Short mmCIF file of C-alpha atoms in Angstrom, two decimals:
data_model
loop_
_atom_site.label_atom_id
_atom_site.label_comp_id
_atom_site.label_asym_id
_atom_site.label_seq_id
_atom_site.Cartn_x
_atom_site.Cartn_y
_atom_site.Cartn_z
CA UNK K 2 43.03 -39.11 15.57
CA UNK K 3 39.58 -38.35 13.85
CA UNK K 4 41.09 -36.29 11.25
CA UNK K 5 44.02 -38.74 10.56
CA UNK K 6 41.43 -41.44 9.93
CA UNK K 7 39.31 -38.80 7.81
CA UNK K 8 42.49 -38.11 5.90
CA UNK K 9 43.36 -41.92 5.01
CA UNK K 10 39.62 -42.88 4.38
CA UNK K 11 39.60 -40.12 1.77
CA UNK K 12 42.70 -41.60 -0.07
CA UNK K 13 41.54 -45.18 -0.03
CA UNK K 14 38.10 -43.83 -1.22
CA UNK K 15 40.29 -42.33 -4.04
CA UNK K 16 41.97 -45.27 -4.89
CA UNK K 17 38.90 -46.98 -5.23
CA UNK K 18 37.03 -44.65 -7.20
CA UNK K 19 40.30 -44.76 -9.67
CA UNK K 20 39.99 -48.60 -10.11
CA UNK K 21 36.08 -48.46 -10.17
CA UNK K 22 36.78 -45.94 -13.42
CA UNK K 23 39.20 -48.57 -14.67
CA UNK K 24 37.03 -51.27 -13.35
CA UNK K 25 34.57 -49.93 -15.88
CA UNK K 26 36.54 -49.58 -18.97
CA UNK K 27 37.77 -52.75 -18.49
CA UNK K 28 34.05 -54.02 -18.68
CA UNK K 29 33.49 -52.42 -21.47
CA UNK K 30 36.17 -53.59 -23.43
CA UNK K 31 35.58 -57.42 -22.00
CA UNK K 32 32.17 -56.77 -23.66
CA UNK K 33 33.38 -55.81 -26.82
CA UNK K 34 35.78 -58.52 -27.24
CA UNK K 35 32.72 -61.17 -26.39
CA UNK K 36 30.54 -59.67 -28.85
CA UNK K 37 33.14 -60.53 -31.79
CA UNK K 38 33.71 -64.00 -30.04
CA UNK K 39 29.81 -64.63 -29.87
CA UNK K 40 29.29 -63.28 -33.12
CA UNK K 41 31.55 -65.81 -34.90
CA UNK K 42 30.14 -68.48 -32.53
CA UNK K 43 26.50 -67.84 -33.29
CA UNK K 44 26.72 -67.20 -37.06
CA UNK K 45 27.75 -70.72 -36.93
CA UNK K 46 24.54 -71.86 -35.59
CA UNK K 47 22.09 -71.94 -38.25
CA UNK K 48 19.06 -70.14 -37.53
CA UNK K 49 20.47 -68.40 -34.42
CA UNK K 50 21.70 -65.33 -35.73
CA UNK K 51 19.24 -64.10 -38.42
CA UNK K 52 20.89 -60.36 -39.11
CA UNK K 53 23.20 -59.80 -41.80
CA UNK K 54 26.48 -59.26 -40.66
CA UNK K 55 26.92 -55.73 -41.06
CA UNK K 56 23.70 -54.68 -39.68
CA UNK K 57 24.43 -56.93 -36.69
CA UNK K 58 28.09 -55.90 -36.12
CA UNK K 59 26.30 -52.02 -36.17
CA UNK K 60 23.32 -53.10 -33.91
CA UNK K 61 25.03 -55.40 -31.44
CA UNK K 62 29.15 -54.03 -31.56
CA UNK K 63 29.78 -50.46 -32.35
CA UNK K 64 26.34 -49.12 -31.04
CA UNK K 65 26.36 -50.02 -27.45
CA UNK K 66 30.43 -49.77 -27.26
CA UNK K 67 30.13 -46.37 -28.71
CA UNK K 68 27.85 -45.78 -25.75
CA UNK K 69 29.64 -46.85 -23.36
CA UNK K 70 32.68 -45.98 -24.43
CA UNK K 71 30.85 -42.78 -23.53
CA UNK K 72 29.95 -43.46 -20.36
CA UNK K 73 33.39 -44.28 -19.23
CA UNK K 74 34.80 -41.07 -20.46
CA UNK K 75 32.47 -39.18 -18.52
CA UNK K 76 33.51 -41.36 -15.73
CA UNK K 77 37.31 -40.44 -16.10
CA UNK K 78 36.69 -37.18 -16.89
CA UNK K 79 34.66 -36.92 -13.60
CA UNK K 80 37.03 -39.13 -11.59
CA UNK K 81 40.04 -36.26 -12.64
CA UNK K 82 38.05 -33.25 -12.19
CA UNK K 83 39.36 -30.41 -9.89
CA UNK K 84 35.96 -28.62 -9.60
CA UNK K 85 33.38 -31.36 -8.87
CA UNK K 86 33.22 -31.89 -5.04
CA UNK K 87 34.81 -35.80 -4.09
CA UNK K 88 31.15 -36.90 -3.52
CA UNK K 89 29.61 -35.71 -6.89
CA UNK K 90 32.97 -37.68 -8.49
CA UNK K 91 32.11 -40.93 -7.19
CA UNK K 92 28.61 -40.67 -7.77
CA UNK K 93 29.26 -40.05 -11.70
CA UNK K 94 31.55 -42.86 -11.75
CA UNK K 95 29.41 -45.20 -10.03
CA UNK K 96 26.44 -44.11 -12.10
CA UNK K 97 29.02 -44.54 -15.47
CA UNK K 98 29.60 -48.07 -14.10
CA UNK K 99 25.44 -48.82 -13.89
CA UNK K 100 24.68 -47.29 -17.11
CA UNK K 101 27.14 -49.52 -19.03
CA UNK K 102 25.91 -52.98 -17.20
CA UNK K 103 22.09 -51.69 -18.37
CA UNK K 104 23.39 -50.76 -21.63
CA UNK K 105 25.20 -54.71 -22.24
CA UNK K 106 21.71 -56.28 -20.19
CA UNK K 107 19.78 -53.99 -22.79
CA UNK K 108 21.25 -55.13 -25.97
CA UNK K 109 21.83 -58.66 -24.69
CA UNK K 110 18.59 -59.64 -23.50
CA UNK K 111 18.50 -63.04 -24.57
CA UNK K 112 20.76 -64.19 -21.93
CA UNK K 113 18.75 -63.55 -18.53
CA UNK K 114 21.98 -64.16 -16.22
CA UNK K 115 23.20 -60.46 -17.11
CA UNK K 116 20.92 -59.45 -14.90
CA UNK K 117 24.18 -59.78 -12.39
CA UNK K 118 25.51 -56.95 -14.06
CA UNK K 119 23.74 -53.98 -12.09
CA UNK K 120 23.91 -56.45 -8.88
CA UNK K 121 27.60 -55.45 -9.59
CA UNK K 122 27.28 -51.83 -10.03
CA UNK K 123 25.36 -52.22 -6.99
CA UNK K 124 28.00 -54.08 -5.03
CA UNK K 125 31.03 -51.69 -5.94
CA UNK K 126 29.76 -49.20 -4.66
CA UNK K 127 29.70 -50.37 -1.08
CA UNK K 128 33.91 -49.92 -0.96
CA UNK K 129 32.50 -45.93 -0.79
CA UNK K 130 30.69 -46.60 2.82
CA UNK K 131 28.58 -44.43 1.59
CA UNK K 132 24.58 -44.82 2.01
CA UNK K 133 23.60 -42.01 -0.33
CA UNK K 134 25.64 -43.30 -3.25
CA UNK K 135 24.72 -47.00 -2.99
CA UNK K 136 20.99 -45.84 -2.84
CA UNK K 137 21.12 -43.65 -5.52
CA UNK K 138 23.19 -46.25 -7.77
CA UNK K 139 20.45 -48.75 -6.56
CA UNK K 140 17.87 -46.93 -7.67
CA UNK K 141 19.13 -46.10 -11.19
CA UNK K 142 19.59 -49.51 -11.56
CA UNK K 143 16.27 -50.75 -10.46
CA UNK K 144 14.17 -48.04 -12.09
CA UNK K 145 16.88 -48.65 -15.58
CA UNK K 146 15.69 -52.90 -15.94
CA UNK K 147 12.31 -52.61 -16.02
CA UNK K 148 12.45 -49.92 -18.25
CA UNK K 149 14.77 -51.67 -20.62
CA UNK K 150 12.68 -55.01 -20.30
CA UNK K 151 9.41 -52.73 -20.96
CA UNK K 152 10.38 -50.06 -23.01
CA UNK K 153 13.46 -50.97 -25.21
CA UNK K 154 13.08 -53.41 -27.58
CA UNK K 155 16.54 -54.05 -29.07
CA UNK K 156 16.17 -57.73 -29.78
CA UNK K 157 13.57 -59.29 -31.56
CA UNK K 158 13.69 -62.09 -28.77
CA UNK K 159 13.25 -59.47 -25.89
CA UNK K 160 9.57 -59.48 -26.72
CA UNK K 161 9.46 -63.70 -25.34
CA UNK K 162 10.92 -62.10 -21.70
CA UNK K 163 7.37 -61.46 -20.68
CA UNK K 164 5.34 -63.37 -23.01
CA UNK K 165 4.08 -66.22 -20.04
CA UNK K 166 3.56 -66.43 -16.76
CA UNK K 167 6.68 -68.05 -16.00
CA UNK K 168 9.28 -65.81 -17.24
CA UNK K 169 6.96 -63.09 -15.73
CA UNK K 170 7.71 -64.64 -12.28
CA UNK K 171 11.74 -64.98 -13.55
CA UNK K 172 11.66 -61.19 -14.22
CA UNK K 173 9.63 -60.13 -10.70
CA UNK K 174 12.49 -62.36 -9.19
CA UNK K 175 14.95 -60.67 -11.15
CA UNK K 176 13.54 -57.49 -9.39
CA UNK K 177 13.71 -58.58 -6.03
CA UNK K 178 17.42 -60.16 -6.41
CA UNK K 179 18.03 -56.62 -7.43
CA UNK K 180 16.15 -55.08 -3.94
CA UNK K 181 17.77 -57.24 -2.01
CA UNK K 182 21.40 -56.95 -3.22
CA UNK K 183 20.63 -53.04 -2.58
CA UNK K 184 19.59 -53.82 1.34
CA UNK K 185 22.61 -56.32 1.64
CA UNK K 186 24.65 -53.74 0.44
CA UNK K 187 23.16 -51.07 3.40
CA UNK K 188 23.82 -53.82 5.74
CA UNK K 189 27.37 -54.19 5.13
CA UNK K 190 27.86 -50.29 4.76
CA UNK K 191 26.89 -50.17 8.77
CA UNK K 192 28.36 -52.73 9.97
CA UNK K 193 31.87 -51.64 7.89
CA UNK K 194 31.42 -48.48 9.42
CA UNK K 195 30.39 -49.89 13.08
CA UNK K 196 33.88 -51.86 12.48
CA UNK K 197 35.35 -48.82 11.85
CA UNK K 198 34.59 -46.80 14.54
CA UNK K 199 35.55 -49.98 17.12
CA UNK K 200 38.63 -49.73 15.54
CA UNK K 201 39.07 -45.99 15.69
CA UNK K 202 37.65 -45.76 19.48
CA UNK K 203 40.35 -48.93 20.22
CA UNK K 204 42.98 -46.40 18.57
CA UNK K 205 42.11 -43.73 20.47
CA UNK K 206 42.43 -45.98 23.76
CA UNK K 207 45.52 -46.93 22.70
CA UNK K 208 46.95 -43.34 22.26
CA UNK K 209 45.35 -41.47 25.28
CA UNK K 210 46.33 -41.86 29.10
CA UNK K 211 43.81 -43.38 30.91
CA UNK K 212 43.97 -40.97 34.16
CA UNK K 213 44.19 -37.27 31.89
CA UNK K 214 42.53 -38.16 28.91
CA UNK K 215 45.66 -36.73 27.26
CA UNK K 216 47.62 -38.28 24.71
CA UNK K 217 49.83 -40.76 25.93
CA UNK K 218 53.92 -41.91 25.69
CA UNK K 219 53.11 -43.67 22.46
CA UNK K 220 51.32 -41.06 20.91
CA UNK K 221 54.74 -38.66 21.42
CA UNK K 222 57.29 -40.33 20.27
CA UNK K 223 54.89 -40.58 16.81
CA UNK K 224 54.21 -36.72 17.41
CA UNK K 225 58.28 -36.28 17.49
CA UNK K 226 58.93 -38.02 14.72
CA UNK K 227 56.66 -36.31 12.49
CA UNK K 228 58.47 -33.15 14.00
CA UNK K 229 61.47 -34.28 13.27
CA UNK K 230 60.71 -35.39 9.81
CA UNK K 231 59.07 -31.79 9.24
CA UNK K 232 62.34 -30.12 10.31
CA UNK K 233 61.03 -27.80 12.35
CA UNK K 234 59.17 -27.92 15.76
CA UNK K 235 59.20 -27.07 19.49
CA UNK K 236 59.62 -29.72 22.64
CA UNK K 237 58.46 -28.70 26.26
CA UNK K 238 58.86 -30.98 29.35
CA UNK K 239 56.41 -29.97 31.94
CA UNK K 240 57.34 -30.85 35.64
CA UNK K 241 54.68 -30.00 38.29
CA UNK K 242 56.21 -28.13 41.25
CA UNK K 243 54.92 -29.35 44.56
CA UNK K 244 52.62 -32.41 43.81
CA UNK K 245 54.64 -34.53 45.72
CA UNK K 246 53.62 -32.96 48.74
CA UNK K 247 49.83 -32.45 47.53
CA UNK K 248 50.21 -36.24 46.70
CA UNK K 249 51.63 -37.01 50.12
CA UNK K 250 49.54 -34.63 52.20
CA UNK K 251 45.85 -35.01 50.65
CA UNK K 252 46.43 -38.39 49.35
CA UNK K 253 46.04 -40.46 46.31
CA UNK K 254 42.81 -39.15 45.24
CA UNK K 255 43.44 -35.94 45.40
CA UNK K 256 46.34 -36.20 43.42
CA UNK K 257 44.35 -37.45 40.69
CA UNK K 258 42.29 -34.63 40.43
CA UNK K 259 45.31 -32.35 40.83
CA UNK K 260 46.44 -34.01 37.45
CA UNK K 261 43.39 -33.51 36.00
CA UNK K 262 42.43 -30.20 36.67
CA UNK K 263 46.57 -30.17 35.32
CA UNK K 264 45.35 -31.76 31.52
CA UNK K 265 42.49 -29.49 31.25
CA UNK K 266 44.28 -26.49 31.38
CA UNK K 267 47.14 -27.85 29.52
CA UNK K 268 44.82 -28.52 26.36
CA UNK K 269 42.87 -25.19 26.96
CA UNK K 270 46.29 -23.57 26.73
CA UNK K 271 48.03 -25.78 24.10
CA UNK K 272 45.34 -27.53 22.40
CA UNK K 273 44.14 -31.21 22.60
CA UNK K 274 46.59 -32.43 19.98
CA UNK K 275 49.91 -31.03 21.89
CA UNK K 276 49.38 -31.85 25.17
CA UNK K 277 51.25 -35.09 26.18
CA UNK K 278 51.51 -37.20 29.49
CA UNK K 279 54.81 -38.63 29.84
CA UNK K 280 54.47 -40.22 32.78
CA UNK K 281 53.72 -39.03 36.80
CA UNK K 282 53.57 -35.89 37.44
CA UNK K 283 55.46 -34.82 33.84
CA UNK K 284 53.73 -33.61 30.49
CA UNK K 285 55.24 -32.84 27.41
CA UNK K 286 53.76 -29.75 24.81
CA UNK K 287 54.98 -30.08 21.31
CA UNK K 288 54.71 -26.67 19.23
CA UNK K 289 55.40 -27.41 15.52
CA UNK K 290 55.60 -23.60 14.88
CA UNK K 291 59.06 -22.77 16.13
CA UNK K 292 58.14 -19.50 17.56
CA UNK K 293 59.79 -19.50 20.87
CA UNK K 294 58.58 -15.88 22.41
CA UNK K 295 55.25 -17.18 22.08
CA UNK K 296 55.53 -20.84 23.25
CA UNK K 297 57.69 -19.04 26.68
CA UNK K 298 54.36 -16.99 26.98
CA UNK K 299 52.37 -19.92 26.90
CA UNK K 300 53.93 -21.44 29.21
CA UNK K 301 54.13 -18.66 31.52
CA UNK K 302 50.36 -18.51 31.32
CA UNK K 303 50.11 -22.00 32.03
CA UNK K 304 52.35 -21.42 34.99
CA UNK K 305 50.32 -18.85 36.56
CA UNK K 306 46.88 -20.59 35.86
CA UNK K 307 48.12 -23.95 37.93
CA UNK K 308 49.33 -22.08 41.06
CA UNK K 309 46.00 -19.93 41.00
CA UNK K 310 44.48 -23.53 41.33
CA UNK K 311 42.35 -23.27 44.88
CA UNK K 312 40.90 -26.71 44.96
CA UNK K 313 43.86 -28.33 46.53
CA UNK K 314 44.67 -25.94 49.52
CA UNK K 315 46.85 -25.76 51.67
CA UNK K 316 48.88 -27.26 49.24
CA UNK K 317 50.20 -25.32 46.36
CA UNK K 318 51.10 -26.14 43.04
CA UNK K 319 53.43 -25.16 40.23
CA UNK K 320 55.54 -26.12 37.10
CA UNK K 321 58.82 -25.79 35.65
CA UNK K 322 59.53 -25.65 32.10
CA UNK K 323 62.11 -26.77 29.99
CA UNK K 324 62.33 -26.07 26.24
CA UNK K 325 63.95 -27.38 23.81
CA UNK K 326 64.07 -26.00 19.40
CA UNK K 327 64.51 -28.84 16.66
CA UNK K 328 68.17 -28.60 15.23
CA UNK K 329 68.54 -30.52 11.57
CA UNK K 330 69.85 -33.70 12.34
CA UNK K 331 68.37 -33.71 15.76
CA UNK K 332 66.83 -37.55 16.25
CA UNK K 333 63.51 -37.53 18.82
CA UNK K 334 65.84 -39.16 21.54
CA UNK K 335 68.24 -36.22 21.22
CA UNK K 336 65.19 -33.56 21.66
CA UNK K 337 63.89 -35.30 24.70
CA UNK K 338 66.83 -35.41 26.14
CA UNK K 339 67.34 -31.83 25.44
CA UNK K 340 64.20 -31.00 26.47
CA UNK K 341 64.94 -32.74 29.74
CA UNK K 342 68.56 -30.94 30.43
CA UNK K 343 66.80 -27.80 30.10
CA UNK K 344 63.57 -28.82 32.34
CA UNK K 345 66.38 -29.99 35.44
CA UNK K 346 68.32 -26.26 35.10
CA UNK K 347 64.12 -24.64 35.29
CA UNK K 348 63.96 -26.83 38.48
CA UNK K 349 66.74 -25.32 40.34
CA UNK K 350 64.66 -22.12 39.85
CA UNK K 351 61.25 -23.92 40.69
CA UNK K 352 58.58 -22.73 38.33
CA UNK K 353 60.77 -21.13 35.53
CA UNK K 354 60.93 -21.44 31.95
CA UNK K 355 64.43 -22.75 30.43
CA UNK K 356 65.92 -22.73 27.30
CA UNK K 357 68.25 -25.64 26.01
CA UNK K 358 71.21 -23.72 24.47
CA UNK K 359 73.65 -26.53 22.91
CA UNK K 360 76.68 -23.98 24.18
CA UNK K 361 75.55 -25.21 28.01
CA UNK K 362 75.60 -29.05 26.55
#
């Protein structure tokens, strides 16, 4: 169950990293598009805009979309690549994603609001659940303002951004919006995850029998349709021989722990994710490897270990076994039921292993 979960929070994390790429050349051309509106908005303003217009098209259009045009190539380039681990790809996309909102609240400095923009590249990067990334985007982003509000100087306005007390106090708030988008962000990486695991441990309750620990009814009939689907696979019906009477003789109790002394040795033999209660004193094993010497061996072994069981004497128990191979075409009803003819010829024999042969049918 942990590794299916691992397996589809890697390909939503993929999914997401894809549209945080596009996500980002999207802003970039947004930005672009803006600049030309703005442009031919300001130059209307007399006095506003005091550049020429080619100098200002070069200083406040192609510069900063050439660099971030950039930036979001590295970003798809890194999203694509086969020999960067999946961590190290969404950290270079999420740090593409921060470097273009600095470059556009760089280069635009006159409008303070754009100081949303790496509150943004903050924010997507939460969709990662990811501490490490979000703290390393968030730090980027809060060492990258004050050292394009100090250092850079691309507008002759920038210089007025610090120039009195007040917008001194605007820009420290600016900072701390920043810090505490970056601790909101932690906050709802836990508790995501906290959901998550809920979620997953409610799954797992779902899918495991309450008595064994073993995976339950529901969890097989998935488990045989995903064999079925694969074309290939092995069905066992387990019956224990004699539990009736250990049930009946030593009680209730002791017929619990008869079952589960039963489950651990099933999954020792089997493994954890084929070992199946289906109900009483029956278990199913499903073997996606259709290699039928082997799987009789198993169960053989599996045999032997339950009657050298010594905790429930004078009482002795056993287990048939009936086996049944995925034919193509075969639906999970038909294998059970298979399964099942061949586990009521194994009880005539009492503690046998039978094989469904569709000639006997």
């Amino acid at each position: 169950m942990h590794r299916k979960s691992d397996r589809s929070g890697n390909a939503q994390n993929e999914s997401w990293m894809r549209l945080h790429c596009y996500m980002t050349g999207a802003l970039t051309l947004a930005a672009a598009v803006l600049e030309l509106i703005m442009a031919f908005a300001l130059n209307r303003i007399k006095g506003f805009v005091n550049a020429e217009p080619v100098p200002y098209i070069i200083k406040y259009l192609i510069t900063p979309v050439t660099i971030n045009c950039v930036l979001v190539l590295v970003g798809m380039l890194a999203m694509k690549s086969r020999w960067l681990s999946r961590q190290t790809r969404q950290t270079m996309v999420s740090l593409c994603m921060a470097g273009v909102c600095l470059v556009l609240y760089g280069v635009h400095s006159l409008f303070p609001a754009l100081i949303l923009l790496p509150v943004v590249a903050i924010m997507l990067t939460t969709s990662y659940g990811d501490y490490r990334l979000t703290s390393i985007t968030a730090g980027v982003c809060l060492l990258g303002v004050p050292v394009v509000d100090l250092l850079v100087v691309w507008d002759s306005t920038q210089r007025r951004r610090l120039e009195n007390t007040e917008n001194q106090i605007n820009w420290l708030l600016s900072i701390v919006m920043l810090l505490g988008c970056y601790l909101l962000c932690l906050a709802s990486i836990y508790y995501e995850r906290q959901r998550i695991q809920q979620a997953a441990r409610q799954e797992w309750e779902l899918r495991r029998d309450g008595l064994t620990g073993l995976l339950n009814r529901t969890a097989l009939n998935d488990r045989l349709g995903q064999l079925c689907a694969g074309g290939q696979g092995v069905l066992v019906m387990v019956d224990l021989d004699g539990f009736k009477q250990l049930n009946d003789t030593m009680g209730h109790l002791k017929g619990d722990a008869c079952l589960q002394k039963v489950a651990a040795i099933l999954r020792s033999r089997a493994g954890e994710e084929a070992a199946f209660r289906y109900g009483g004193d029956e278990f199913c094993l499903v073997f996606h490897a259709p290699e039928l010497r082997r799987i009789v061996q198993a169960c053989e072994q599996i045999g032997r270990s339950l009657e050298e069981m010594e905790d429930f004497s004078p009482c002795r128990v056993g287990a048939s076994f009936g086996v049944a191979e995925y034919r193509p075409g075969m639906t999970p009803a038909q294998l059970l039921k298979n399964a099942d003819s061949a586990l009521y010829r194994a009880k005539e024999k009492r503690g046998s292993v039978c094989l469904w042969k569709e000639q006997t049918e």
